[in-house]
CSV table of C-alpha atoms and ligand atoms in Angstrom, one decimal:
chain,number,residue,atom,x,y,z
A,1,UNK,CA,158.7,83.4,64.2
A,2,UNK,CA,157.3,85.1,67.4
A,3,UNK,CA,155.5,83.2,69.5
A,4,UNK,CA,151.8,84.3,70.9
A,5,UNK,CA,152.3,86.5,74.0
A,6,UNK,CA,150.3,85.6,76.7
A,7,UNK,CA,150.5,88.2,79.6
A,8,UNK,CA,152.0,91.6,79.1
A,9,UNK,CA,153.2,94.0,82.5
A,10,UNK,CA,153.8,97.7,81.2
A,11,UNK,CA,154.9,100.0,83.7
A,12,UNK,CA,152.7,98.6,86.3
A,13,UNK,CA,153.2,100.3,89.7
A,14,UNK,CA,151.4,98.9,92.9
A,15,UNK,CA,151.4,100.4,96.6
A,16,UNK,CA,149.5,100.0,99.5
A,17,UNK,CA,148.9,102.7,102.0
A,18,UNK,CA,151.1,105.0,100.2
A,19,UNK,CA,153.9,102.6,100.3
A,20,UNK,CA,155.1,101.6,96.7
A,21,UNK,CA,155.6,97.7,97.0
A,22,UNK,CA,156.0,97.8,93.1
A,23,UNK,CA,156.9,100.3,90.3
A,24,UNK,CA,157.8,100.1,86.8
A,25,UNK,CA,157.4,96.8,86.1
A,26,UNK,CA,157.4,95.2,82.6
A,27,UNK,CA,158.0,92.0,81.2
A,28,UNK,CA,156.4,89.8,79.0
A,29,UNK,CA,155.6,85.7,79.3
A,30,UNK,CA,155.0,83.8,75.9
A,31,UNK,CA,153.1,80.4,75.4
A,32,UNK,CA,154.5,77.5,76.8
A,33,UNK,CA,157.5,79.6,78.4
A,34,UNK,CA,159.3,78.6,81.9
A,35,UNK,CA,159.2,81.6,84.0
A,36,UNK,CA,161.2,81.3,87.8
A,37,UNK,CA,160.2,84.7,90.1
A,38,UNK,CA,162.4,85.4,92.9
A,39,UNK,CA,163.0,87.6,95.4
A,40,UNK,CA,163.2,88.9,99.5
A,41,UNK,CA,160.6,88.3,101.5
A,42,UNK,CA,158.8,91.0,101.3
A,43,UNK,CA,159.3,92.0,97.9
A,44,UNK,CA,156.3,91.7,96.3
A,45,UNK,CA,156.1,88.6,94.8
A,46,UNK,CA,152.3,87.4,96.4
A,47,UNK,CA,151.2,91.0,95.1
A,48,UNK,CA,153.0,90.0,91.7
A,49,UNK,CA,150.9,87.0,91.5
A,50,UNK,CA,148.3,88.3,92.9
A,51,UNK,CA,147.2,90.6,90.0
A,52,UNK,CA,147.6,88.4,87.7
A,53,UNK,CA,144.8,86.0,89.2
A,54,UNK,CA,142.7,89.5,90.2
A,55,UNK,CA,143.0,89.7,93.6
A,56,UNK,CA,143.9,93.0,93.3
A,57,UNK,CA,144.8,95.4,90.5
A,58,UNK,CA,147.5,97.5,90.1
A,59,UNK,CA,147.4,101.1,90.5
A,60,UNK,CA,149.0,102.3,87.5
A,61,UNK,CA,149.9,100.4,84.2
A,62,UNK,CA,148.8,98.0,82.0
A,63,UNK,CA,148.8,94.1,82.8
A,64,UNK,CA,147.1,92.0,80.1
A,65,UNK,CA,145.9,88.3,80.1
A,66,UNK,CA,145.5,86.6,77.0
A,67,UNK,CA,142.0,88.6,76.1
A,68,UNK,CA,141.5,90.2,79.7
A,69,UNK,CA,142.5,93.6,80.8
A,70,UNK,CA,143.3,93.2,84.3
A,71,UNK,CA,143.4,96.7,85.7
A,72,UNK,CA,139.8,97.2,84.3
A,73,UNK,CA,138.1,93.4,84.7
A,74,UNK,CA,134.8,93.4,86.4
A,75,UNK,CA,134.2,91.0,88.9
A,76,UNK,CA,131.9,89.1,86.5
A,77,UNK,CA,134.9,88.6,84.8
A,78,UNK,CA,137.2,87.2,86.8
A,79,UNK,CA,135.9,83.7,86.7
A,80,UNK,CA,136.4,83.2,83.3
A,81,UNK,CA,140.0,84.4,84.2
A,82,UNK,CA,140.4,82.2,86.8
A,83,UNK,CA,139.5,79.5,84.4
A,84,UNK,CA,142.3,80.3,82.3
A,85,UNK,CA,144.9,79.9,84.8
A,86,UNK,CA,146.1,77.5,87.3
A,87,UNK,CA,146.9,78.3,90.5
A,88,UNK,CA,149.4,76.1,93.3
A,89,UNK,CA,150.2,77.1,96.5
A,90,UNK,CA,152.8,76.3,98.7
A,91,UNK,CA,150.1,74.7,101.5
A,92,UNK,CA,148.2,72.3,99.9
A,93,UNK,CA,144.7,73.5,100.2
A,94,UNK,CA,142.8,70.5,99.6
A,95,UNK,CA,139.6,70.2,101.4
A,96,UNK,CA,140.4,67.8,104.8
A,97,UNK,CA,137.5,66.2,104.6
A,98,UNK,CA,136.7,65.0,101.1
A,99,UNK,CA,138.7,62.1,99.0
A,100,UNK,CA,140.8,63.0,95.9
A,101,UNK,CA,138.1,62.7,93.3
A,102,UNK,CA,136.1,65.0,95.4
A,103,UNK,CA,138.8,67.9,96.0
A,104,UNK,CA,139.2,67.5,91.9
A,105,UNK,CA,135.2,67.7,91.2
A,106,UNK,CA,134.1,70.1,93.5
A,107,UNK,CA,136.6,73.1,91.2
A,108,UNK,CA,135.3,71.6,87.8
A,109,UNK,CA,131.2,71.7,89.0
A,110,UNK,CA,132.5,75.2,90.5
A,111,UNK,CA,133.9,76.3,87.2
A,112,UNK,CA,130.8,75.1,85.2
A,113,UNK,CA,131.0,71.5,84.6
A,114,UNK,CA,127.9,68.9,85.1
A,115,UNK,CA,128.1,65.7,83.4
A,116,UNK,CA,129.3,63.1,86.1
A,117,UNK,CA,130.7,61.3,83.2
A,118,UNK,CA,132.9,64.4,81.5
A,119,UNK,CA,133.9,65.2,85.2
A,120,UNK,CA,134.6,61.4,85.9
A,121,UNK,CA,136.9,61.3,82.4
A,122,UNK,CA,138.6,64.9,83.1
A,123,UNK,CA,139.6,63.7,86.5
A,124,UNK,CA,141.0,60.5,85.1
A,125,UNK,CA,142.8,62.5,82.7
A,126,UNK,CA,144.5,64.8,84.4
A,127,UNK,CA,145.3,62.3,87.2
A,128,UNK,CA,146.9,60.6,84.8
A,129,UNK,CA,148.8,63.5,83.9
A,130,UNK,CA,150.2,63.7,87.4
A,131,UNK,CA,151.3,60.2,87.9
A,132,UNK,CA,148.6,59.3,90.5
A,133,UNK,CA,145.7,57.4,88.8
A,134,UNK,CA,144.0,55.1,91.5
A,135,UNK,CA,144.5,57.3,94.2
A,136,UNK,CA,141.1,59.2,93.7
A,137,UNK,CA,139.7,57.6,96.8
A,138,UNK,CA,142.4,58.1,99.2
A,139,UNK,CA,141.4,61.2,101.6
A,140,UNK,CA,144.4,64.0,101.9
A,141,UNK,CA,145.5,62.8,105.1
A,142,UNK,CA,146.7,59.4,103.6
A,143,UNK,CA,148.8,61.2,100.6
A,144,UNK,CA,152.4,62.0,101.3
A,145,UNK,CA,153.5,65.8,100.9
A,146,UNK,CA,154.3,65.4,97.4
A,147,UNK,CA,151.1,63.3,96.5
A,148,UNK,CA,149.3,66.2,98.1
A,149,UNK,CA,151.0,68.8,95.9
A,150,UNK,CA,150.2,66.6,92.9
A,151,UNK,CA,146.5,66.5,93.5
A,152,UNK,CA,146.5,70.3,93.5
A,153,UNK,CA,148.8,70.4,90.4
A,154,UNK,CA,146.2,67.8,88.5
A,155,UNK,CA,143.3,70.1,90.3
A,156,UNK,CA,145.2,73.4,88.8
A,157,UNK,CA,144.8,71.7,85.2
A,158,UNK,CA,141.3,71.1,84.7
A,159,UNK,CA,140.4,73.6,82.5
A,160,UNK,CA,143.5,73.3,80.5
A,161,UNK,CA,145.5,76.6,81.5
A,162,UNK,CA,147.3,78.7,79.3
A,163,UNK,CA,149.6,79.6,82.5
A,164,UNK,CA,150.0,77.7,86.2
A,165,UNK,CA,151.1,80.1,88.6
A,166,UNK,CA,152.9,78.4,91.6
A,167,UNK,CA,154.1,80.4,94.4
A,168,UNK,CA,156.3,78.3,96.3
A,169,UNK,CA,155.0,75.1,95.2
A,170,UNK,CA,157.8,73.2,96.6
A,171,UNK,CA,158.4,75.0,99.8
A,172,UNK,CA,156.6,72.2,102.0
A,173,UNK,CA,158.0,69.3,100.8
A,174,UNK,CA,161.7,67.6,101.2
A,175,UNK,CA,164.5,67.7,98.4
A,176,UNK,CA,163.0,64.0,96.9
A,177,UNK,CA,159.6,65.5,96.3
A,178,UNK,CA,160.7,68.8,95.2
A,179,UNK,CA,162.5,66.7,92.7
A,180,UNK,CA,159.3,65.3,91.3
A,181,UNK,CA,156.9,68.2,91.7
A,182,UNK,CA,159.7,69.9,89.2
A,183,UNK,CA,160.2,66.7,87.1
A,184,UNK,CA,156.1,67.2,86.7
A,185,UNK,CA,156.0,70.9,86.1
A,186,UNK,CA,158.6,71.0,83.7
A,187,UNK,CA,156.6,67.6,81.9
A,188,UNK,CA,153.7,70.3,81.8
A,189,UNK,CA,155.3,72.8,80.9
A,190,UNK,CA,156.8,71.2,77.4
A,191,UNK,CA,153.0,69.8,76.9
A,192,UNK,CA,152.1,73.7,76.2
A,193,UNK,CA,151.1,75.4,79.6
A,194,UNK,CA,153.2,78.2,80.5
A,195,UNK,CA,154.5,78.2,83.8
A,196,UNK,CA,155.7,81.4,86.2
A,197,UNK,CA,156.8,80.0,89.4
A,198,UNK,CA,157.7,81.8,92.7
A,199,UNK,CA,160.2,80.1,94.7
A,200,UNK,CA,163.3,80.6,97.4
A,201,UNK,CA,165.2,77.6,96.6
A,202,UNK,CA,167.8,79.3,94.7
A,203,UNK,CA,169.2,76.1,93.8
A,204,UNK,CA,166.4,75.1,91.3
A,205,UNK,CA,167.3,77.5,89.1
A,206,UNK,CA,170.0,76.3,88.7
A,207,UNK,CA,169.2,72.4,88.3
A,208,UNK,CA,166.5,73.8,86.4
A,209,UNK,CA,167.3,76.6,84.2
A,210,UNK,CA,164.5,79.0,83.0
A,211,UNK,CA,163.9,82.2,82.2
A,212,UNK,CA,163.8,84.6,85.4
A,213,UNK,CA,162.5,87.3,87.0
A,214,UNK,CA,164.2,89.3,90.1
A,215,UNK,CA,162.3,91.3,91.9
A,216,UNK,CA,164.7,94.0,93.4
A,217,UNK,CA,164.5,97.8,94.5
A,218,UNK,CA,161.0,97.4,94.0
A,219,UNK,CA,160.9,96.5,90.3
A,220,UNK,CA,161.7,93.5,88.2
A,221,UNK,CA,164.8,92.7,86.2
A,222,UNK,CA,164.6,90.1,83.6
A,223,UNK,CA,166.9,87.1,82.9
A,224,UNK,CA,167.1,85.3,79.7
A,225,UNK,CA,168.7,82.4,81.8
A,226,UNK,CA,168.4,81.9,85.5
A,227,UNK,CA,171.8,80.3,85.9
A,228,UNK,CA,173.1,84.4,85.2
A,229,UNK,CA,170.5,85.8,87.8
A,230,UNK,CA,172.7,83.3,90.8
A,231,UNK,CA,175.7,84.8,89.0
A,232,UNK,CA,174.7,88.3,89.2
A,233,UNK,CA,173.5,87.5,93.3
A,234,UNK,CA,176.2,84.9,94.6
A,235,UNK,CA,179.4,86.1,92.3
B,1,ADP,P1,156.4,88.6,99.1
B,1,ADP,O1,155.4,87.7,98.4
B,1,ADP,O2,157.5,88.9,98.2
B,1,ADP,O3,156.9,88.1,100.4
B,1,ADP,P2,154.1,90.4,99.3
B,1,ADP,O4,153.7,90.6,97.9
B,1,ADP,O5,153.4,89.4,100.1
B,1,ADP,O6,155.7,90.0,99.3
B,1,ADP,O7,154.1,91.7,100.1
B,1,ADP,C1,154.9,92.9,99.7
B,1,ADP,C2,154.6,94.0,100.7
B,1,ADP,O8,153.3,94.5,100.5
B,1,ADP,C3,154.8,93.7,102.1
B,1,ADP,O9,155.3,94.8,102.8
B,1,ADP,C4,153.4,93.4,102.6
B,1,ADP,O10,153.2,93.7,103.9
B,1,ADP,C5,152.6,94.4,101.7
B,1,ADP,N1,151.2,94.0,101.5
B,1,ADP,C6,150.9,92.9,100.7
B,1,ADP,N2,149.5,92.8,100.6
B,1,ADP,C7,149.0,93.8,101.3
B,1,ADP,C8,147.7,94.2,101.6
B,1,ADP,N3,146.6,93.6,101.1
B,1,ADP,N4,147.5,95.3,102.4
B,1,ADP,C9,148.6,96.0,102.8
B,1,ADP,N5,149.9,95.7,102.6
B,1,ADP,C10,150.1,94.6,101.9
């Protein structure tokens, strides 16, 4: 049985200022897959990621989310994209000045939502999810690295995503605490959401084997396992 295919890149090509960043590139990510991206600084990996979430659109190509068509969404669209996808950065990005609960409600009233009492039961939920329950109070400052990275994780999963997209998730954060961030992805990653994950610690894809993506020469070569993409780069 296939399973459903959730974002399609055909041929897409991307440059900027006449410099091709990206060209050829095709792959496919299918529900509830594990996806790792690597590759140089440099590469292309932000831009990757970065039309996938429509922050910009590549110039030639098709790239499809679930029912969007991302070289040709209108910016009423994008959203109800956005709403589809999770998003986790590498720097934290909570709001400095507002407790847990408050970085968590202000995306779901953003994203549509206006019963205090769903918003109160979401958050509880996907605090829950994250291993943090009873820290909704606590202001960002007084959260460890990783309990940082955790409230944006839970904040990513509001609207239930059919794929997170972390670019470096665990680049601010010591080996313990990468540990759990990847414990907790890959624990939301089996509960259905796909997962494509940018990240320079070679060494996770090894502890953690995935799928893979290299992006090299400017294109991307695909990996069934990631343990043969270090094979193919350290051997
Ligand atoms: P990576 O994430 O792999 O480090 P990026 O996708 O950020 O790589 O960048 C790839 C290349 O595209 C770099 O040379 C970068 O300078 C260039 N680039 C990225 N975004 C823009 C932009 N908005 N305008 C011009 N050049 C850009």
């Amino acid at each position: 049985m296939e399973t459903r295919r959730i974002l399609t890149f055909e041929n897409v090509a991307k440059s900027f200022h006449g410099k091709t960043i990206l060209e050829n590139v095709s792959f496919n990510v299918h529900l509830g897959e594990f996806l790792y991206i690597i590759g140089k600084t440099g590469s292309g990996k932000s831009t990757l990621l970065k039309m996938i979430y429509a922050d910009q659109k590549p110039d030639s190509g098709k790239i499809i989310f679930g029912d969007f068509d991302l070289g040709n969404i209108s910016q009423n669209q994008i959203p109800f994209l956005r709403r589809k996808l999770g998003i986790v950065f590498q720097d934290f990005q909570l709001l400095p000045d507002r407790n847990v609960y408050d970085n968590i409600s202000f995306c779901l009233r953003a994203s549509g939502w206006t019963q205090e009492s769903k918003i109160s039961a979401r958050i509880q939920e996907v605090m829950e999810k994250v291993g943090l329950n009873g820290k909704e109070k606590a202001m960002p400052h007084q959260l460890s690295g990783g309990e940082q990275q955790r409230v944006v994780i839970a904040r990513a999963l509001i609207n239930d995503p059919l794929l997170l997209i972390a670019d470096e998730p665990t680049g601010n954060l010591d080996p313990e605490m990468t540990d759990t961030i990847m414990e907790l992805l890959r624990k939301i990653n089996l509960s259905g959401t796909a997962i494509l994950m940018v990240t320079h610690e070679h060494i996770l894809l090894k502890r953690y084997p995935a799928r893979a993506l290299h992006i090299t020469g400017k294109t991307v070569l695909e990996y069934s396992r990631s343990e043969q993409l270090l094979k193919d780069l350290y051997d």
